[in-house]
Short mmCIF file of C-alpha atoms in Angstrom, two decimals:
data_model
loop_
_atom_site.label_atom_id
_atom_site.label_comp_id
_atom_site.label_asym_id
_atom_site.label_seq_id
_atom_site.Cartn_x
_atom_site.Cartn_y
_atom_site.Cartn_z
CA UNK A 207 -29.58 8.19 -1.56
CA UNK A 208 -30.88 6.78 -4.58
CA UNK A 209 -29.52 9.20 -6.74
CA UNK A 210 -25.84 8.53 -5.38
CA UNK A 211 -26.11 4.82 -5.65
CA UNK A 212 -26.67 5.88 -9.69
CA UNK A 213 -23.77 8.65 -9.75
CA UNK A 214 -21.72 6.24 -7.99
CA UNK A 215 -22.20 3.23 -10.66
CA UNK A 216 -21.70 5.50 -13.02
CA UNK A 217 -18.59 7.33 -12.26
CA UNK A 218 -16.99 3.12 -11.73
CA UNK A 219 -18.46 1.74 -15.41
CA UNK A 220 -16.05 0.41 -17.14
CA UNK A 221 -16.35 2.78 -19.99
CA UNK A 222 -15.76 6.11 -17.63
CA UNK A 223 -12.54 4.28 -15.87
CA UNK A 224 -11.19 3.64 -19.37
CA UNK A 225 -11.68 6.97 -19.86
CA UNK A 226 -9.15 7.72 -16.95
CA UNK A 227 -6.81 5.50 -18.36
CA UNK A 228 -6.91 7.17 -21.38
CA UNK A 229 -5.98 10.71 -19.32
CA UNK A 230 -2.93 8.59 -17.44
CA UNK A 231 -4.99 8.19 -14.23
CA UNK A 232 -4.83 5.01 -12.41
CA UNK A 233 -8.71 3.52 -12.07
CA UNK A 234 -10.44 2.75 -8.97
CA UNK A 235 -11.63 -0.47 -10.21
CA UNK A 236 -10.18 -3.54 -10.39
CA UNK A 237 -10.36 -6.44 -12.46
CA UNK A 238 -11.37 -4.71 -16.34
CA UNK A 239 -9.51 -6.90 -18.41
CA UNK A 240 -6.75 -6.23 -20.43
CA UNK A 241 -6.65 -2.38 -19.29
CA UNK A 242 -3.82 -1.12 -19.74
CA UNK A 243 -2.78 -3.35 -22.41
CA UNK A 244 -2.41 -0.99 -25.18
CA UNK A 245 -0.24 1.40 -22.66
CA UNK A 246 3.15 -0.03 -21.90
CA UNK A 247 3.84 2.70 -19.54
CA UNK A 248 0.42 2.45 -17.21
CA UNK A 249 1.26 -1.35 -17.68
CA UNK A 250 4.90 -0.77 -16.44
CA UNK A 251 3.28 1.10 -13.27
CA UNK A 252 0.62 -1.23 -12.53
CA UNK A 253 3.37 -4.26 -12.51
CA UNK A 254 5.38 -2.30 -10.36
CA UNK A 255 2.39 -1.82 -7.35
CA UNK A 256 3.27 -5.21 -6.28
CA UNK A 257 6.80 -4.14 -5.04
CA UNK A 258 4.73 -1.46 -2.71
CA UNK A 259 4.39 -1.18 0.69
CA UNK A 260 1.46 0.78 2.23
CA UNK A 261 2.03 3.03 5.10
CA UNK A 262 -0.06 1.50 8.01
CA UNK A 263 -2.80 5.21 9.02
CA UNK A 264 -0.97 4.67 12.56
CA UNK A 265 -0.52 8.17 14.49
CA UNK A 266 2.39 7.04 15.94
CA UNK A 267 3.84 5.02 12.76
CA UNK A 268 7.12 6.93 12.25
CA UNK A 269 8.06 5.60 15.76
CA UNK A 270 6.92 2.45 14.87
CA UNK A 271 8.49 2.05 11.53
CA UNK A 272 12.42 3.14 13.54
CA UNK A 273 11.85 0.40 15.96
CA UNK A 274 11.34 -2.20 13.70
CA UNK A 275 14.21 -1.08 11.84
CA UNK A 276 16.48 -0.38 14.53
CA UNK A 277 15.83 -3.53 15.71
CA UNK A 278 16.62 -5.43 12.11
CA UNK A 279 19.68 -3.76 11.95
CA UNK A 280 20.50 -4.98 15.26
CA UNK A 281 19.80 -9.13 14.34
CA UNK A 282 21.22 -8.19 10.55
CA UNK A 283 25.06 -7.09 12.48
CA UNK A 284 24.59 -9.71 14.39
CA UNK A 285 24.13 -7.92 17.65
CA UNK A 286 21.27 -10.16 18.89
CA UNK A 287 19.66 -13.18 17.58
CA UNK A 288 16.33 -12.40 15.41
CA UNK A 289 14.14 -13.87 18.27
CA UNK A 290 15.36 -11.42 20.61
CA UNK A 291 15.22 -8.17 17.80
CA UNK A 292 11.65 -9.42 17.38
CA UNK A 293 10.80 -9.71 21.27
CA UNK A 294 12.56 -6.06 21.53
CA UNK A 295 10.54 -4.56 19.31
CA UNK A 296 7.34 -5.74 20.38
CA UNK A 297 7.98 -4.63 23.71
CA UNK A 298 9.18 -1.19 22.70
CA UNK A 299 6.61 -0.88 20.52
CA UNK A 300 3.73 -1.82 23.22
CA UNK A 301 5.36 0.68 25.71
CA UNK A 302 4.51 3.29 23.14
CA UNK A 303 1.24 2.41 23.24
CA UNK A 304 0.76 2.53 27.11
#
């Protein structure tokens, strides 16, 4: 286990995730400073993550994901008030998980 613990220090040094910089990779480490200073287009990327959204690891997140937006499209038209889109999709979304 030892002998992990040392890979696994290893493989995150700063030195070896500048190195994957260097190849275009994104790093698993946060937080080096100035990283991707000298690359405008890794710097471009990295600006853009915070426009991201993360898909939730939900088995059943596709149906998920149409409710919500069903319902948003419903309050948006004005077809219900947002309270009611909201209390819609909660319920919808609970009787898929029954």
């Amino acid at each position: 286990m030892e002998i992990c613990v040392k890979f696994l220090k290893y493989l995150t040094g700063d030195s070896n995730q500048r190195t994957l910089e260097e190849i275009g990779l994104f790093t698993v480490k946060r937080g080096i400073e100035d990283m991707y200073m000298d690359n405008p287009n890794m710097k471009r990327i990295e600006e853009s993550l915070s426009y991201t959204h993360y898909i939730p690891l939900m088995d059943n997140w596709k149906e998920i994901d149409y409710i919500l937006h069903e319902e948003i499209i419903k309050a948006l038209l004005g077809e219900k008030p947002s309270y009611e889109a909201i209390e819609d999709a909660k319920i919808k979304i609970d009787n898929l998980n029954k």
